[in-house]
Each structure stands twice: as C-alpha cells, then as structure tokens.
Amino acid sequence: MLIAAASLAVGLGLGVAGMHAFRVSERQRAEHVDVDEPAMPQGATEVLASLGLAYIVVDTVDGVVRANPAAYAFGLVRGHTVVHDEVLSLTSRVRGDGVIIDQQMELPRGLQGETHIVVNLRVAPLGDEYILVLADDRTEVSRTEAVRNDFVANVSHELKTPVGAISLLAETIEDAAEDPEAVARFSQRLHKESTRLAALVQDIIELSRVQGKNVVHTGRPVDLNQVISEAVDRSRMPAEAKHIEVKVGGRLPRRVHGDAEQLTMAFRNLIDNALRYSPEDTRVGIGLASRDGVAQVTITDQGIGIAPENQERIFERFYRVDSARSRSTGGTGLGLSIVKHVIGNHGGEVALWSQPGRGSTFTVRLPEIDEGLDSLTGLGDVDDDLADQLNNTDDLTQSASAHNVQSAHTARTRAGEGGHP
C-alpha cells in the first residue's frame, strides 16, 4: 500500500513537471517565431508607387495587405477590408481564371454612401498569392461628359423649335402667295422666329466662349463703373420701348481683375432679364457698393417675381420659369447661365432674392484688387536692378535668386507696406 502511494505521488510529480516543461517550451518557441510580412514580388512596390493611381493588394482571402492613401480617400478600403462587394466579386473572378479585368463602376462613397465615385478598375493577378486592384478616379470626367451630352441634347431640342417654325412659315407663305395680308402676317412671324434663332445661336456661342476662357491669365484690371455704364447703354432701346427707367446709384472705388467684355455681357444679361419680365412704366434700379474688398452690384426690378421652388434652378441652361412667356419675350433660357459662368470665372458669386408679385433682386459680388500692392513705388531700400527684375515677370524666374526675394521682402517690411509680396 505504501509502495502504491509512493508510485502515485511520483507519477503525479512527473506529470506536473512534464506539463510545466511543455508550457515553457511553447512559450520559448512563440517568442522566437518570426511572423513573415506578406511578400510582394520584387520591384512591385516601387512600380505601384510610381503609377499615381489608387491601388489595393489583397491576399487569398481578400484581406488587404497593401493599399495607398488614395484607396482610403476614395472609400475603397476601410481598415484591412475592401468596402465594396462589387470589387470583391472582380477579385474572385480573377483569382479563379487568372484573366485581367478592366471595368468602370459607380460606387457609393462615404460612411453612409451619401455620395458616389466613378472609377476605372483594373484587377489582375500579382504573383502567385495576391490580386492587384488599380483604381482611376473618373468622376469629374464622367460628370463633364454627362453635362456635355445633356447640353447637346438640350441645344438640339431648342434649335428644333425655331427651325421647324421657320420651315412651316415659309411653306405657308408660299401657299398664300396670292393673299398679300396673309403674306405680311406670316412674314412678321417668320422674322420673329429667325430673330429668336439668331439670339439662341449667339447665346450658345457666348456660353461656350465663357466656359473655355481663363480670365485669371488673360484678364486685366477692369473698372466696373464703366462696365455697368456700357451695359445700361446697350439695354437702352428695350428699356425705352417699355418706358422703363433704368437708374444707377453709387460708385465703386476700386477695380476688379477680369475680362471687361465678359463682365459687360453678364450685366447686360441681368439688365435685359429685368426689363423682359417687368411691366411697362416701372423702374429697374442698379446699386453699386464696396465693402471689405468686395465690389457689390445689385439689380432690382418691379417685375413678376420668381416662386421659391423655381429659384434654385434659375441658373440652369435652358431653364425657364414660364416657357410660353419666354418665347413671347424672346428669351433663350441661357442668359442667366452665362451670368453664372462669367461671375464664377471671375472668382465671384451671384445670388437671387425674389418674391412673386414684388419683383427680383440679383446681387453680384466680385473681389476688388488693391493695385497699390502691385507696385514697388516708394520702396527706397530696393535697388533699381531688383526692381526691374520684380517688375519683369519673364525674367523673374531666370534671374531672381532666393537671396534677392528675401531682400525684397525685408525692404517691404521696413517700408511698412503691409501687403504680401
């Protein structure tokens, strides 16, 4: 009995010792095991970095092992997970058959999918274990193409109406050749439709012109007082025809940077719009004011006004609150769209206040320029050679060294200029 108890104790001790030795061994093995990072094919990382595209590399279970910041910015990756099932379906197909896939997709973007992004995806095998996803953001290109297609469709539709009317009127005049009164009546309508067609074509040309011109590089200082005076003068005939008084008040002390002809066209469109929708024997007021470096021009009429549900769309191409009235008054539906593009090109904004039956007020705000900051006059500490270099932008990039630029900045500070160089 004593021998059995001793044997049991020895066995129990050996068991405990064995378990302890096993645990120590496992702990030591764990401490010395190196976990290998996913091995990319040689040179792949350098090539991906040079592409300038968003990229994702996934493993055999679609876990993300590599992704650049652009992939996260596009909302394609969150943590170590590919967000969109559509992308995962492509990686699964490539993993199965090894064939490269190129496909354009529109994918939800944001935590709640509140926006969308259009991407060209290329999914291809990368080595034996990985799948590479390249993503090129085509959202802006797609938006521009959609706008262009929509514009072409709208133009085609708008041109059909006056062209069809002119064709029909020409046939009617031909059939009524023996009726002088009918010929005279239809000839007047023919003239009206041809005038409308000419105005539409001209507005389309003007809209294309303002969309493609960069006024930042081609513009120059413009006196808005002269621009408003010229716009009012060009609108004098339609104003006199309806006995509408156009009154200008205020004066702007500083000029703006831009294209004088474009600005004149924009303000004339606003004035013509006010005249077109105002009853006879009323007044259109134009107010000029300057505040905090911003030139403000308000154009107020006593017309029919615009309902709140139509105000958000008023600057869309070819949008008309009342199509029948626009046709009768000669409107093309492009005037306010041109205004929006012109003012936007000049770094400004245009806003609308309107109430049915009480008229409308369009407010244009444009940044003024302080031409005193664009001169070296009075900076006595700047030598003549440096002044010549700074005033000659063609030579500046070739001959002005960093030391000269720092000296010029120091001279400005001493002279108390207060502006940026």
mmCIF file of N, CA, C and O in Angstrom, residues 9 27 33 42 59 68 71-72 85 105 124 141 144 162 178 193 203 233 238 259 272 285 310 339 348 356 363 390:
data_model
loop_
_atom_site.group_PDB
_atom_site.id
_atom_site.type_symbol
_atom_site.label_atom_id
_atom_site.label_comp_id
_atom_site.label_asym_id
_atom_site.label_seq_id
_atom_site.Cartn_x
_atom_site.Cartn_y
_atom_site.Cartn_z
ATOM 1 N N ALA A 9 2.418 9.276 -6.215
ATOM 2 C CA ALA A 9 2.999 10.610 -5.992
ATOM 3 C C ALA A 9 4.080 10.905 -7.012
ATOM 4 O O ALA A 9 4.174 12.010 -7.542
ATOM 5 N N ARG A 27 6.237 28.556 -24.863
ATOM 6 C CA ARG A 27 6.443 29.991 -24.702
ATOM 7 C C ARG A 27 7.726 30.437 -25.395
ATOM 8 O O ARG A 27 7.784 31.465 -26.050
ATOM 9 N N VAL A 33 9.474 32.816 -32.793
ATOM 10 C CA VAL A 33 8.882 32.650 -34.127
ATOM 11 C C VAL A 33 8.789 34.006 -34.807
ATOM 12 O O VAL A 33 8.253 34.957 -34.241
ATOM 13 N N GLN A 42 9.259 41.094 -56.310
ATOM 14 C CA GLN A 42 10.359 42.052 -56.293
ATOM 15 C C GLN A 42 10.076 43.223 -57.235
ATOM 16 O O GLN A 42 9.739 43.030 -58.402
ATOM 17 N N ASP A 59 -5.008 39.376 -50.424
ATOM 18 C CA ASP A 59 -4.455 38.019 -50.376
ATOM 19 C C ASP A 59 -5.511 37.011 -50.806
ATOM 20 O O ASP A 59 -6.538 37.369 -51.389
ATOM 21 N N ASN A 68 -2.619 52.169 -50.812
ATOM 22 C CA ASN A 68 -2.050 53.505 -50.651
ATOM 23 C C ASN A 68 -3.121 54.472 -50.142
ATOM 24 O O ASN A 68 -4.322 54.147 -50.097
ATOM 25 N N ALA A 71 -6.479 54.983 -52.051
ATOM 26 C CA ALA A 71 -7.515 53.955 -51.942
ATOM 27 C C ALA A 71 -8.411 54.215 -50.737
ATOM 28 O O ALA A 71 -9.629 53.993 -50.794
ATOM 29 N N TYR A 72 -7.817 54.694 -49.656
ATOM 30 C CA TYR A 72 -8.619 55.047 -48.484
ATOM 31 C C TYR A 72 -9.429 56.313 -48.740
ATOM 32 O O TYR A 72 -10.583 56.427 -48.324
ATOM 33 N N ASP A 85 -18.619 45.116 -52.278
ATOM 34 C CA ASP A 85 -18.769 43.744 -52.743
ATOM 35 C C ASP A 85 -18.533 43.636 -54.248
ATOM 36 O O ASP A 85 -18.089 42.586 -54.729
ATOM 37 N N MET A 105 -16.923 51.396 -62.844
ATOM 38 C CA MET A 105 -18.009 51.228 -61.882
ATOM 39 C C MET A 105 -18.342 52.548 -61.217
ATOM 40 O O MET A 105 -17.468 53.393 -61.040
ATOM 41 N N ALA A 124 -5.946 42.416 -61.548
ATOM 42 C CA ALA A 124 -5.015 41.491 -62.189
ATOM 43 C C ALA A 124 -4.281 40.666 -61.135
ATOM 44 O O ALA A 124 -4.119 41.105 -59.990
ATOM 45 N N VAL A 141 -14.553 63.452 -64.978
ATOM 46 C CA VAL A 141 -14.654 63.231 -66.419
ATOM 47 C C VAL A 141 -16.063 62.778 -66.786
ATOM 48 O O VAL A 141 -16.655 63.254 -67.767
ATOM 49 N N THR A 144 -18.475 65.702 -66.473
ATOM 50 C CA THR A 144 -18.326 66.620 -67.595
ATOM 51 C C THR A 144 -18.947 66.051 -68.867
ATOM 52 O O THR A 144 -19.605 66.760 -69.626
ATOM 53 N N PRO A 162 -37.447 76.776 -83.314
ATOM 54 C CA PRO A 162 -37.457 77.880 -84.285
ATOM 55 C C PRO A 162 -37.198 77.420 -85.716
ATOM 56 O O PRO A 162 -37.779 77.978 -86.660
ATOM 57 N N GLU A 178 -50.920 84.520 -103.081
ATOM 58 C CA GLU A 178 -51.901 85.422 -103.696
ATOM 59 C C GLU A 178 -52.677 86.224 -102.664
ATOM 60 O O GLU A 178 -53.599 86.975 -103.023
ATOM 61 N N GLU A 193 -39.258 84.549 -85.574
ATOM 62 C CA GLU A 193 -38.626 83.247 -85.323
ATOM 63 C C GLU A 193 -37.161 83.253 -85.745
ATOM 64 O O GLU A 193 -36.317 82.648 -85.066
ATOM 65 N N ASP A 203 -26.233 83.051 -78.093
ATOM 66 C CA ASP A 203 -26.067 82.710 -76.680
ATOM 67 C C ASP A 203 -25.299 81.407 -76.500
ATOM 68 O O ASP A 203 -24.503 81.257 -75.557
ATOM 69 N N ASP A 233 -26.198 101.209 -71.395
ATOM 70 C CA ASP A 233 -26.326 101.845 -72.708
ATOM 71 C C ASP A 233 -26.794 100.839 -73.765
ATOM 72 O O ASP A 233 -27.613 101.161 -74.626
ATOM 73 N N PRO A 238 -34.512 98.482 -75.523
ATOM 74 C CA PRO A 238 -35.655 97.751 -74.942
ATOM 75 C C PRO A 238 -36.255 98.465 -73.737
ATOM 76 O O PRO A 238 -37.460 98.347 -73.483
ATOM 77 N N ASP A 259 -12.182 90.148 -67.417
ATOM 78 C CA ASP A 259 -12.406 90.442 -68.825
ATOM 79 C C ASP A 259 -13.573 91.422 -68.933
ATOM 80 O O ASP A 259 -14.709 91.096 -68.583
ATOM 81 N N ASP A 272 -31.204 93.026 -69.104
ATOM 82 C CA ASP A 272 -32.209 92.600 -70.090
ATOM 83 C C ASP A 272 -33.251 91.691 -69.444
ATOM 84 O O ASP A 272 -34.442 91.767 -69.773
ATOM 85 N N GLY A 285 -33.566 99.338 -60.859
ATOM 86 C CA GLY A 285 -32.518 100.027 -60.113
ATOM 87 C C GLY A 285 -31.237 99.211 -60.056
ATOM 88 O O GLY A 285 -31.264 97.989 -59.868
ATOM 89 N N ASN A 310 -38.739 77.613 -57.916
ATOM 90 C CA ASN A 310 -38.024 77.791 -59.189
ATOM 91 C C ASN A 310 -36.681 78.493 -59.028
ATOM 92 O O ASN A 310 -35.880 78.498 -59.961
ATOM 93 N N VAL A 339 -24.436 84.307 -67.112
ATOM 94 C CA VAL A 339 -24.085 85.171 -65.973
ATOM 95 C C VAL A 339 -23.353 84.369 -64.904
ATOM 96 O O VAL A 339 -22.299 84.786 -64.393
ATOM 97 N N GLY A 348 -16.199 85.356 -58.347
ATOM 98 C CA GLY A 348 -17.295 85.987 -57.619
ATOM 99 C C GLY A 348 -18.474 85.070 -57.432
ATOM 100 O O GLY A 348 -18.396 83.856 -57.660
ATOM 101 N N PRO A 356 -42.872 86.416 -55.647
ATOM 102 C CA PRO A 356 -43.896 86.633 -56.678
ATOM 103 C C PRO A 356 -44.722 87.882 -56.420
ATOM 104 O O PRO A 356 -45.192 88.118 -55.308
ATOM 105 N N THR A 363 -27.883 89.932 -56.957
ATOM 106 C CA THR A 363 -26.719 90.547 -56.322
ATOM 107 C C THR A 363 -25.452 89.851 -56.797
ATOM 108 O O THR A 363 -25.314 88.636 -56.635
ATOM 109 N N LEU A 390 11.774 92.367 -60.560
ATOM 110 C CA LEU A 390 10.475 92.043 -59.996
ATOM 111 C C LEU A 390 9.331 92.550 -60.850
ATOM 112 O O LEU A 390 8.242 91.991 -60.831
#
